[in-house]
């Protein structure tokens, strides 16, 4: 799907830059501040030793902010960009008021967020009818803000990755956050702001530079000159110069802030919601289509009334959209089926700008052999009225102009499914109810995902109990027989299981035990070794990842999936510890690691670790010597990750399931690619594997409608879309112990791979790559780990439970 960027009334690059960078700093006015303790140490104009270096200045500033009981500022950010054909010079205002331990007011770029000690209230100017109200944390910390699904997106993804003032006020070690990945700070020549002398500290990272202006007396941050190199470099020559400067006005530590500053009055008529809900095509289902005006090839206007009494199919498309070109022939085939029916009309509504000539559109259709009637959307009704997220997007209206169906992305089932909708409408029926219900369920699941993200994966949302689940009695599979081979009861609490091939060609099993150990089991079930790495008392892990490099050297990563743990741990092929990452995370805490994958994106045989985080930390690539290679903070609240198959150039993409709904995609350099849209689904877990042996990846995913209601789905990638090829509803409930929810495995030595899905009731579900249900049975105990492995020349199913680890020959 080709994504449609938000329209701007007068701005060109400003909104995107502001969203990423506005919250990094500010400047003061001419007020007189009390000198800091560090400044008082200076005598006769002599600079104290601790302020003689850039790091010393930063440490002294951080100390002042850390001990402050309150803080307030009002500031502006000025953005200037010089383009080939125009210049933009704009200023926006922002402000912060904070009183420890639990009160905060933040106003920035059409957004207002208030923590009043009990509740979080948030409002956006562009969604005036919605106010978010959620429970507030008992004590404001940087981590709690970073996890907030309401506030985290506003914190920005810019140079310092967090709002600088909040970092200084709330982080346990603010300099570790501010200087992450930054070269050693430099002390530049001092400067003045309205007669006040300031230190100037220059920070450099990844070829970009920012300069902090810090008051020499009060050590208050007065100004930040923010980096714009990335904007200029990414604008393909359209931007010649740019500057972005944040200024504080009235910045002061320890002010007396009246309680009224943290009061929020909900506007009359506003809806109280738990998360913001931007306009969506599903909002139109069951309602009369809004007013619009398109134009046909002759320049005549076409409106909703033009379709009165007819079923109308409107397909929004663009000339540069490859999925559109794949979908248009299928839509034309449906048109031909109804060519003799005057009560059905089909239109391809083009969203290209007016500069695109009609002849270009006709050339596209001629090349595709398509004869659909073309309309032009010259006034942007697609985005502003129909709220389409991208193209292709299709709408079906009944004879009364009511929206009965919509389709986002190119669907391979269009030719078969669309006629069913049209026939139902021609018979006087409705079709919107099921799709509307699905969308509402998706919103419920999305809310549950946000709750989990806000909790950091460490606990269920406040007040929401774990759905009770009863373990079903043992039953036998119907399509094959299980013969017990052995049971190992040496482990304290076995968990997820990983089968792997040794250098000598033999197989081993690695089992997580008691969240802190790795047990090696031989093919005959003997405990070969029990590895207990040296961890801090608070550290745990519950899953293992493995991969080999170009020389055949195997590595293992131990990670605590979705648990908010601060580090993952890398081991060599003999489970000897190599390092833990991030090395200083126990001291400088982040939002928590959600998933880790080992692999090679670039295709050069160099193995790397890919780390996905909760909150706004994003995704990071880490070399095998424990060094961060790159980080991309534009992927918030990662839940799971997987690799795509290799493209013609030998590279792969990294797909990331997160709370945005679509699958985020990153290339080998860590650059964000267009997201992979999954129409009507909120993907929480994604796994890729070549089950059929043809070198192409199949994808299994998990979409939870709400807590404890899970549905497995199969996906096939088609350009920028993920097409749903099968669905399978799993038993309701939540597993008692974290278990890999989708496991690729082989139940025949020479046959295709299968999807193995453990149910919370102790059931095991086996599906083909195409989603065919091959078997389902009950194990009789809660599943704590699941794997397959060849044992004694036969395929085996390996199950970990509270009873131990048992291998079953599959016959």
Short mmCIF file of N, CA and C in Angstrom, two decimals, residues 10-82:
data_model
loop_
_atom_site.label_atom_id
_atom_site.label_comp_id
_atom_site.label_asym_id
_atom_site.label_seq_id
_atom_site.Cartn_x
_atom_site.Cartn_y
_atom_site.Cartn_z
N UNK A 10 -0.53 25.05 5.12
CA UNK A 10 0.41 26.02 4.59
C UNK A 10 1.85 25.56 4.74
N UNK A 11 2.08 24.47 5.46
CA UNK A 11 3.44 24.11 5.79
C UNK A 11 3.94 23.01 4.88
N UNK A 12 5.25 23.00 4.68
CA UNK A 12 5.84 22.00 3.80
C UNK A 12 6.56 20.93 4.61
N UNK A 13 7.64 21.30 5.31
CA UNK A 13 8.38 20.33 6.09
C UNK A 13 8.20 20.50 7.59
N UNK A 14 7.62 21.61 7.97
CA UNK A 14 7.53 21.97 9.39
C UNK A 14 6.86 20.93 10.26
N UNK A 15 5.69 20.39 9.97
CA UNK A 15 5.04 19.48 10.91
C UNK A 15 5.89 18.27 11.24
N UNK A 16 6.52 17.65 10.23
CA UNK A 16 7.30 16.44 10.49
C UNK A 16 8.52 16.74 11.34
N UNK A 17 9.20 17.86 11.03
CA UNK A 17 10.37 18.22 11.81
C UNK A 17 9.97 18.56 13.24
N UNK A 18 8.90 19.32 13.38
CA UNK A 18 8.47 19.74 14.71
C UNK A 18 8.08 18.55 15.55
N UNK A 19 7.37 17.60 14.97
CA UNK A 19 6.94 16.42 15.73
C UNK A 19 8.14 15.66 16.25
N UNK A 20 9.24 15.69 15.50
CA UNK A 20 10.41 14.92 15.91
C UNK A 20 11.32 15.68 16.84
N UNK A 21 11.37 17.03 16.72
CA UNK A 21 12.42 17.77 17.40
C UNK A 21 11.96 18.84 18.36
N UNK A 22 10.69 19.22 18.34
CA UNK A 22 10.25 20.39 19.07
C UNK A 22 10.52 20.30 20.56
N UNK A 23 10.52 19.10 21.11
CA UNK A 23 10.54 18.98 22.55
C UNK A 23 11.93 18.80 23.14
N UNK A 24 12.96 19.15 22.39
CA UNK A 24 14.29 18.87 22.88
C UNK A 24 14.88 20.02 23.69
N UNK A 25 14.30 21.20 23.66
CA UNK A 25 14.92 22.24 24.46
C UNK A 25 14.20 23.56 24.40
N UNK A 26 14.86 24.64 24.87
CA UNK A 26 14.23 25.95 24.88
C UNK A 26 15.18 27.03 25.31
N UNK A 27 14.64 28.24 25.62
CA UNK A 27 15.47 29.39 25.95
C UNK A 27 14.80 30.29 26.96
N UNK A 28 15.58 31.13 27.61
CA UNK A 28 15.02 32.02 28.62
C UNK A 28 14.89 33.44 28.11
N UNK A 29 14.12 34.21 28.85
CA UNK A 29 14.05 35.65 28.61
C UNK A 29 15.00 36.36 29.55
N UNK A 30 14.73 37.64 29.86
CA UNK A 30 15.69 38.45 30.59
C UNK A 30 15.57 38.36 32.10
N UNK A 31 14.83 37.36 32.62
CA UNK A 31 14.68 37.32 34.06
C UNK A 31 16.01 37.04 34.74
N UNK A 32 16.13 37.40 36.02
CA UNK A 32 17.36 37.18 36.77
C UNK A 32 17.17 35.96 37.65
N UNK A 33 18.04 34.96 37.47
CA UNK A 33 17.94 33.73 38.25
C UNK A 33 18.95 33.76 39.39
N UNK A 34 18.60 33.07 40.45
CA UNK A 34 19.56 32.91 41.54
C UNK A 34 20.70 32.04 41.08
N UNK A 35 21.93 32.40 41.44
CA UNK A 35 23.05 31.57 41.01
C UNK A 35 22.99 30.19 41.64
N UNK A 36 23.51 29.20 40.92
CA UNK A 36 23.52 27.84 41.42
C UNK A 36 24.59 27.64 42.48
N UNK A 37 24.51 26.50 43.19
CA UNK A 37 25.53 26.18 44.18
C UNK A 37 26.90 26.10 43.52
N UNK A 38 26.93 25.45 42.33
CA UNK A 38 28.22 25.31 41.65
C UNK A 38 28.79 26.68 41.28
N UNK A 39 27.90 27.58 40.84
CA UNK A 39 28.38 28.91 40.45
C UNK A 39 28.89 29.68 41.65
N UNK A 40 28.29 29.47 42.83
CA UNK A 40 28.72 30.21 44.02
C UNK A 40 30.13 29.83 44.44
N UNK A 41 30.59 28.64 43.97
CA UNK A 41 31.93 28.23 44.34
C UNK A 41 33.00 29.06 43.64
N UNK A 42 32.60 29.73 42.55
CA UNK A 42 33.57 30.53 41.81
C UNK A 42 33.90 31.80 42.59
N UNK A 43 35.15 32.19 42.59
CA UNK A 43 35.57 33.41 43.27
C UNK A 43 36.40 34.25 42.32
N UNK A 44 36.23 35.58 42.42
CA UNK A 44 36.98 36.54 41.62
C UNK A 44 36.90 36.20 40.14
N UNK A 45 35.72 35.74 39.71
CA UNK A 45 35.54 35.45 38.29
C UNK A 45 36.20 34.18 37.83
N UNK A 46 36.84 33.44 38.76
CA UNK A 46 37.52 32.21 38.36
C UNK A 46 36.50 31.09 38.20
N UNK A 47 36.58 30.37 37.10
CA UNK A 47 35.65 29.29 36.82
C UNK A 47 36.00 28.08 37.66
N UNK A 48 35.03 27.49 38.38
CA UNK A 48 35.34 26.32 39.19
C UNK A 48 35.80 25.17 38.33
N UNK A 49 36.61 24.30 38.93
CA UNK A 49 37.21 23.21 38.18
C UNK A 49 36.16 22.32 37.54
N UNK A 50 35.06 22.05 38.23
CA UNK A 50 34.06 21.14 37.69
C UNK A 50 33.37 21.70 36.46
N UNK A 51 33.51 23.02 36.21
CA UNK A 51 32.87 23.62 35.06
C UNK A 51 33.88 23.95 33.97
N UNK A 52 35.06 23.40 34.06
CA UNK A 52 36.10 23.70 33.09
C UNK A 52 35.99 22.84 31.85
N UNK A 53 35.15 21.81 31.88
CA UNK A 53 34.97 20.92 30.75
C UNK A 53 33.50 20.85 30.38
N UNK A 54 33.24 20.42 29.17
CA UNK A 54 31.85 20.28 28.73
C UNK A 54 31.10 19.29 29.61
N UNK A 55 31.73 18.17 29.92
CA UNK A 55 31.05 17.19 30.77
C UNK A 55 30.82 17.76 32.16
N UNK A 56 31.75 18.54 32.65
CA UNK A 56 31.56 19.16 33.97
C UNK A 56 30.38 20.11 33.99
N UNK A 57 30.21 20.87 32.92
CA UNK A 57 29.06 21.78 32.81
C UNK A 57 27.77 20.97 32.81
N UNK A 58 27.74 19.90 32.02
CA UNK A 58 26.53 19.09 31.94
C UNK A 58 26.21 18.43 33.28
N UNK A 59 27.24 17.96 33.97
CA UNK A 59 27.01 17.33 35.28
C UNK A 59 26.45 18.33 36.29
N UNK A 60 26.99 19.54 36.27
CA UNK A 60 26.50 20.56 37.19
C UNK A 60 25.07 20.95 36.86
N UNK A 61 24.74 21.09 35.57
CA UNK A 61 23.38 21.41 35.18
C UNK A 61 22.42 20.30 35.62
N UNK A 62 22.80 19.05 35.37
CA UNK A 62 21.94 17.94 35.73
C UNK A 62 21.68 17.90 37.23
N UNK A 63 22.69 18.21 38.03
CA UNK A 63 22.53 18.21 39.49
C UNK A 63 21.50 19.24 39.93
N UNK A 64 21.50 20.42 39.29
CA UNK A 64 20.54 21.45 39.65
C UNK A 64 19.11 21.00 39.33
N UNK A 65 18.92 20.39 38.19
CA UNK A 65 17.58 19.95 37.80
C UNK A 65 17.12 18.78 38.68
N UNK A 66 18.04 17.90 39.04
CA UNK A 66 17.67 16.72 39.82
C UNK A 66 17.17 17.09 41.22
N UNK A 67 17.74 18.12 41.81
CA UNK A 67 17.35 18.47 43.18
C UNK A 67 16.20 19.48 43.23
N UNK A 68 15.80 19.98 42.08
CA UNK A 68 14.71 20.94 42.04
C UNK A 68 13.38 20.25 42.36
N UNK A 69 12.56 20.91 43.18
CA UNK A 69 11.25 20.37 43.52
C UNK A 69 10.18 20.72 42.51
N UNK A 70 10.46 21.74 41.69
CA UNK A 70 9.51 22.15 40.67
C UNK A 70 10.26 22.84 39.55
N UNK A 71 9.56 23.01 38.44
CA UNK A 71 10.17 23.64 37.27
C UNK A 71 9.06 24.21 36.40
N UNK A 72 9.34 25.31 35.71
CA UNK A 72 8.37 25.87 34.78
C UNK A 72 9.11 26.62 33.69
N UNK A 73 8.53 26.63 32.52
CA UNK A 73 9.04 27.46 31.44
C UNK A 73 7.92 27.75 30.45
N UNK A 74 8.15 28.73 29.62
CA UNK A 74 7.35 28.99 28.44
C UNK A 74 8.35 29.31 27.35
N UNK A 75 8.24 28.65 26.24
CA UNK A 75 9.26 28.82 25.23
C UNK A 75 8.72 28.83 23.83
N UNK A 76 9.62 29.03 22.89
CA UNK A 76 9.27 29.01 21.48
C UNK A 76 10.32 28.21 20.73
N UNK A 77 9.88 27.68 19.61
CA UNK A 77 10.82 27.03 18.71
C UNK A 77 10.63 27.63 17.33
N UNK A 78 11.74 28.05 16.75
CA UNK A 78 11.70 28.70 15.44
C UNK A 78 12.32 27.78 14.41
N UNK A 79 11.58 27.59 13.34
CA UNK A 79 12.03 26.72 12.26
C UNK A 79 12.15 27.54 10.99
N UNK A 80 13.33 27.49 10.38
CA UNK A 80 13.55 28.19 9.12
C UNK A 80 14.11 27.20 8.11
N UNK A 81 13.53 27.17 6.93
CA UNK A 81 14.04 26.31 5.86
C UNK A 81 13.99 27.08 4.56
N UNK A 82 15.06 26.99 3.83
CA UNK A 82 15.15 27.64 2.53
C UNK A 82 15.14 26.56 1.46
#
